[in-house]
Amino acid sequence: MTDDPLAFLLTWTCYGTWLPGDERGWLEKGETAIRPGDSFRASVAQRKMAESRVTLNLEQRRTVAGSMRGHAEFRSWELFALNVRTNHVHVVVGFAGTKPSVVIQQFKSYATRSLREQSPERTRWWTKGGSKRFINDEEHLAAAIRYVKERQ
């Protein structure tokens, strides 16, 4: 018997699209409670940005999806669902023995390499970290897959 979850729902945003202080709410690093919007904090975060905000076009979205599918196959991770949006990415993926933060980092790294072929001048594509939700049973797995495929 293993303690590994069936899968994870991983989500991360494109650079500059959800800053600290965002009016939609935001998370402080290391916390789980959503903080309310803070326009002062959002304006400070905006001024600190090293590059412009990233909005992925259709070609870039396809590039990211292709690199993620290829990396999942290479690692023998089970890719249940993937949705690359203009300002964020959702993936439901099964993997054992690897920390979810490592999986996010690897997906971002491989996607970045592919994106740099199209836009070599840009260095920042993603925000740091990402959401990692454990999926421990078939019912929650089916719900996560539906969410990623149909509700985005």
mmCIF file of C-alpha atoms in Angstrom:
data_model
loop_
_atom_site.group_PDB
_atom_site.id
_atom_site.type_symbol
_atom_site.label_atom_id
_atom_site.label_comp_id
_atom_site.label_asym_id
_atom_site.label_seq_id
_atom_site.Cartn_x
_atom_site.Cartn_y
_atom_site.Cartn_z
ATOM 1 C CA MET A 1 0.000 0.000 0.000
ATOM 2 C CA THR A 2 1.272 3.452 -0.898
ATOM 3 C CA ASP A 3 0.605 6.817 0.692
ATOM 4 C CA ASP A 4 0.979 8.631 -2.624
ATOM 5 C CA PRO A 5 -2.133 10.424 -3.900
ATOM 6 C CA LEU A 6 -3.746 9.264 -7.143
ATOM 7 C CA ALA A 7 -2.899 12.584 -8.765
ATOM 8 C CA PHE A 8 -2.490 16.307 -8.224
ATOM 9 C CA LEU A 9 -4.291 19.332 -9.591
ATOM 10 C CA LEU A 10 -1.463 21.787 -10.236
ATOM 11 C CA THR A 11 -2.073 25.413 -11.158
ATOM 12 C CA TRP A 12 0.251 28.339 -11.778
ATOM 13 C CA THR A 13 -0.084 31.771 -13.288
ATOM 14 C CA CYS A 14 1.767 33.665 -15.962
ATOM 15 C CA TYR A 15 4.168 36.368 -14.866
ATOM 16 C CA GLY A 16 2.471 39.531 -13.663
ATOM 17 C CA THR A 17 -1.114 38.294 -13.949
ATOM 18 C CA TRP A 18 -1.901 37.827 -10.240
ATOM 19 C CA LEU A 19 0.227 40.060 -8.059
ATOM 20 C CA PRO A 20 0.320 40.389 -4.266
ATOM 21 C CA GLY A 21 -2.521 42.718 -3.323
ATOM 22 C CA ASP A 22 -4.673 41.691 -6.307
ATOM 23 C CA GLU A 23 -8.311 42.732 -5.848
ATOM 24 C CA ARG A 24 -9.411 39.116 -6.468
ATOM 25 C CA GLY A 25 -7.557 38.115 -3.291
ATOM 26 C CA TRP A 26 -4.076 36.696 -2.956
ATOM 27 C CA LEU A 27 -1.916 34.383 -0.864
ATOM 28 C CA GLU A 28 1.080 35.370 1.193
ATOM 29 C CA LYS A 29 3.949 32.912 0.715
ATOM 30 C CA GLY A 30 3.605 30.040 3.157
ATOM 31 C CA GLU A 31 0.004 30.867 4.088
ATOM 32 C CA THR A 32 -3.252 29.197 3.056
ATOM 33 C CA ALA A 33 -5.762 31.909 3.958
ATOM 34 C CA ILE A 34 -6.688 34.203 1.070
ATOM 35 C CA ARG A 35 -5.997 37.854 1.827
ATOM 36 C CA PRO A 36 -8.306 40.606 0.581
ATOM 37 C CA GLY A 37 -7.248 43.003 -2.139
ATOM 38 C CA ASP A 38 -4.805 45.741 -1.197
ATOM 39 C CA SER A 39 -4.392 48.393 -3.874
ATOM 40 C CA PHE A 40 -1.238 49.848 -2.305
ATOM 41 C CA ARG A 41 0.456 46.439 -2.175
ATOM 42 C CA ALA A 42 -0.656 45.693 -5.746
ATOM 43 C CA SER A 43 0.826 48.973 -7.012
ATOM 44 C CA VAL A 44 4.129 48.245 -5.233
ATOM 45 C CA ALA A 45 4.226 44.764 -6.781
ATOM 46 C CA GLN A 46 3.455 46.237 -10.207
ATOM 47 C CA ARG A 47 6.374 48.685 -9.929
ATOM 48 C CA LYS A 48 8.742 45.875 -8.894
ATOM 49 C CA MET A 49 8.050 43.799 -12.009
ATOM 50 C CA ALA A 50 11.201 43.154 -14.033
ATOM 51 C CA GLU A 51 9.296 42.545 -17.280
ATOM 52 C CA SER A 52 5.862 43.154 -18.698
ATOM 53 C CA ARG A 53 2.897 40.963 -17.853
ATOM 54 C CA VAL A 54 2.578 37.711 -19.841
ATOM 55 C CA THR A 55 -0.541 36.903 -21.813
ATOM 56 C CA LEU A 56 -0.040 33.735 -23.852
ATOM 57 C CA ASN A 57 -1.302 33.787 -27.429
ATOM 58 C CA LEU A 58 -2.697 30.682 -29.129
ATOM 59 C CA GLU A 59 0.673 29.604 -30.570
ATOM 60 C CA GLN A 60 2.347 30.005 -27.173
ATOM 61 C CA ARG A 61 -0.445 28.070 -25.449
ATOM 62 C CA ARG A 62 0.034 25.219 -27.899
ATOM 63 C CA THR A 63 3.799 25.347 -27.349
ATOM 64 C CA VAL A 64 3.379 25.098 -23.572
ATOM 65 C CA ALA A 65 0.892 22.233 -23.868
ATOM 66 C CA GLY A 66 3.165 20.322 -26.250
ATOM 67 C CA SER A 67 6.213 20.709 -24.031
ATOM 68 C CA MET A 68 4.241 19.589 -20.975
ATOM 69 C CA ARG A 69 2.843 16.542 -22.758
ATOM 70 C CA GLY A 70 6.324 15.613 -23.935
ATOM 71 C CA HIS A 71 7.842 16.011 -20.491
ATOM 72 C CA ALA A 72 5.061 14.019 -18.814
ATOM 73 C CA GLU A 73 5.614 11.223 -21.315
ATOM 74 C CA PHE A 74 9.387 11.339 -20.791
ATOM 75 C CA ARG A 75 8.924 11.090 -16.998
ATOM 76 C CA SER A 76 6.153 8.458 -17.302
ATOM 77 C CA TRP A 77 3.732 10.740 -15.486
ATOM 78 C CA GLU A 78 0.055 10.161 -16.224
ATOM 79 C CA LEU A 79 -1.422 13.302 -17.711
ATOM 80 C CA PHE A 80 -5.165 13.182 -16.993
ATOM 81 C CA ALA A 81 -6.042 16.720 -18.089
ATOM 82 C CA LEU A 82 -4.237 19.841 -19.257
ATOM 83 C CA ASN A 83 -5.527 23.319 -20.002
ATOM 84 C CA VAL A 84 -3.152 26.142 -20.882
ATOM 85 C CA ARG A 85 -5.014 29.427 -20.679
ATOM 86 C CA THR A 86 -3.868 32.937 -21.612
ATOM 87 C CA ASN A 87 -2.854 33.762 -18.048
ATOM 88 C CA HIS A 88 -2.540 30.439 -16.182
ATOM 89 C CA VAL A 89 -2.085 26.684 -16.500
ATOM 90 C CA HIS A 90 -4.068 23.805 -14.964
ATOM 91 C CA VAL A 91 -2.866 20.225 -15.083
ATOM 92 C CA VAL A 92 -4.134 17.045 -13.466
ATOM 93 C CA VAL A 93 -1.209 14.678 -13.345
ATOM 94 C CA GLY A 94 -0.318 11.448 -11.610
ATOM 95 C CA PHE A 95 3.232 10.822 -10.467
ATOM 96 C CA ALA A 96 4.716 8.898 -7.582
ATOM 97 C CA GLY A 97 7.828 9.598 -5.604
ATOM 98 C CA THR A 98 8.262 13.207 -6.791
ATOM 99 C CA LYS A 99 7.287 16.322 -4.852
ATOM 100 C CA PRO A 100 4.568 18.388 -6.551
ATOM 101 C CA SER A 101 6.735 21.510 -6.322
ATOM 102 C CA VAL A 102 9.391 19.695 -8.367
ATOM 103 C CA VAL A 103 6.805 18.689 -10.969
ATOM 104 C CA ILE A 104 5.593 22.285 -11.320
ATOM 105 C CA GLN A 105 9.185 23.510 -11.615
ATOM 106 C CA GLN A 106 9.977 20.937 -14.309
ATOM 107 C CA PHE A 107 6.843 21.720 -16.311
ATOM 108 C CA LYS A 108 7.629 25.447 -16.126
ATOM 109 C CA SER A 109 11.269 24.897 -17.107
ATOM 110 C CA TYR A 110 10.478 22.801 -20.164
ATOM 111 C CA ALA A 111 7.712 25.164 -21.247
ATOM 112 C CA THR A 112 10.041 28.142 -20.822
ATOM 113 C CA ARG A 113 12.695 26.550 -23.016
ATOM 114 C CA SER A 114 10.136 26.063 -25.759
ATOM 115 C CA LEU A 115 8.730 29.585 -25.391
ATOM 116 C CA ARG A 116 12.197 31.129 -25.571
ATOM 117 C CA GLU A 117 12.561 29.720 -29.070
ATOM 118 C CA GLN A 118 9.680 32.026 -30.059
ATOM 119 C CA SER A 119 10.600 34.986 -27.815
ATOM 120 C CA PRO A 120 14.287 34.822 -26.824
ATOM 121 C CA GLU A 121 14.259 38.328 -25.337
ATOM 122 C CA ARG A 122 11.854 37.373 -22.506
ATOM 123 C CA THR A 123 13.244 35.745 -19.370
ATOM 124 C CA ARG A 124 10.188 35.587 -17.086
ATOM 125 C CA TRP A 125 7.115 33.632 -18.091
ATOM 126 C CA TRP A 126 5.668 32.359 -14.802
ATOM 127 C CA THR A 127 5.026 33.471 -11.256
ATOM 128 C CA LYS A 128 6.897 31.651 -8.503
ATOM 129 C CA GLY A 129 5.363 28.510 -7.050
ATOM 130 C CA GLY A 130 1.839 27.399 -7.741
ATOM 131 C CA SER A 131 -1.155 25.640 -6.252
ATOM 132 C CA LYS A 132 -0.813 21.938 -5.446
ATOM 133 C CA ARG A 133 -4.008 20.065 -4.610
ATOM 134 C CA PHE A 134 -3.812 16.414 -3.626
ATOM 135 C CA ILE A 135 -6.333 14.070 -5.249
ATOM 136 C CA ASN A 136 -6.806 10.942 -3.178
ATOM 137 C CA ASP A 137 -9.815 9.174 -4.674
ATOM 138 C CA GLU A 138 -11.526 8.489 -7.987
ATOM 139 C CA GLU A 139 -14.432 10.856 -7.308
ATOM 140 C CA HIS A 140 -12.132 13.837 -6.751
ATOM 141 C CA LEU A 141 -10.007 12.809 -9.721
ATOM 142 C CA ALA A 142 -13.059 12.829 -12.007
ATOM 143 C CA ALA A 143 -14.125 16.230 -10.627
ATOM 144 C CA ALA A 144 -10.658 17.730 -11.170
ATOM 145 C CA ILE A 145 -10.528 16.418 -14.742
ATOM 146 C CA ARG A 146 -13.981 17.909 -15.464
ATOM 147 C CA TYR A 147 -12.927 21.222 -13.961
ATOM 148 C CA VAL A 148 -9.781 21.463 -16.069
ATOM 149 C CA LYS A 149 -11.375 20.288 -19.317
ATOM 150 C CA GLU A 150 -14.819 21.897 -19.137
ATOM 151 C CA ARG A 151 -14.894 24.803 -16.716
ATOM 152 C CA GLN A 152 -12.059 26.955 -17.982
#
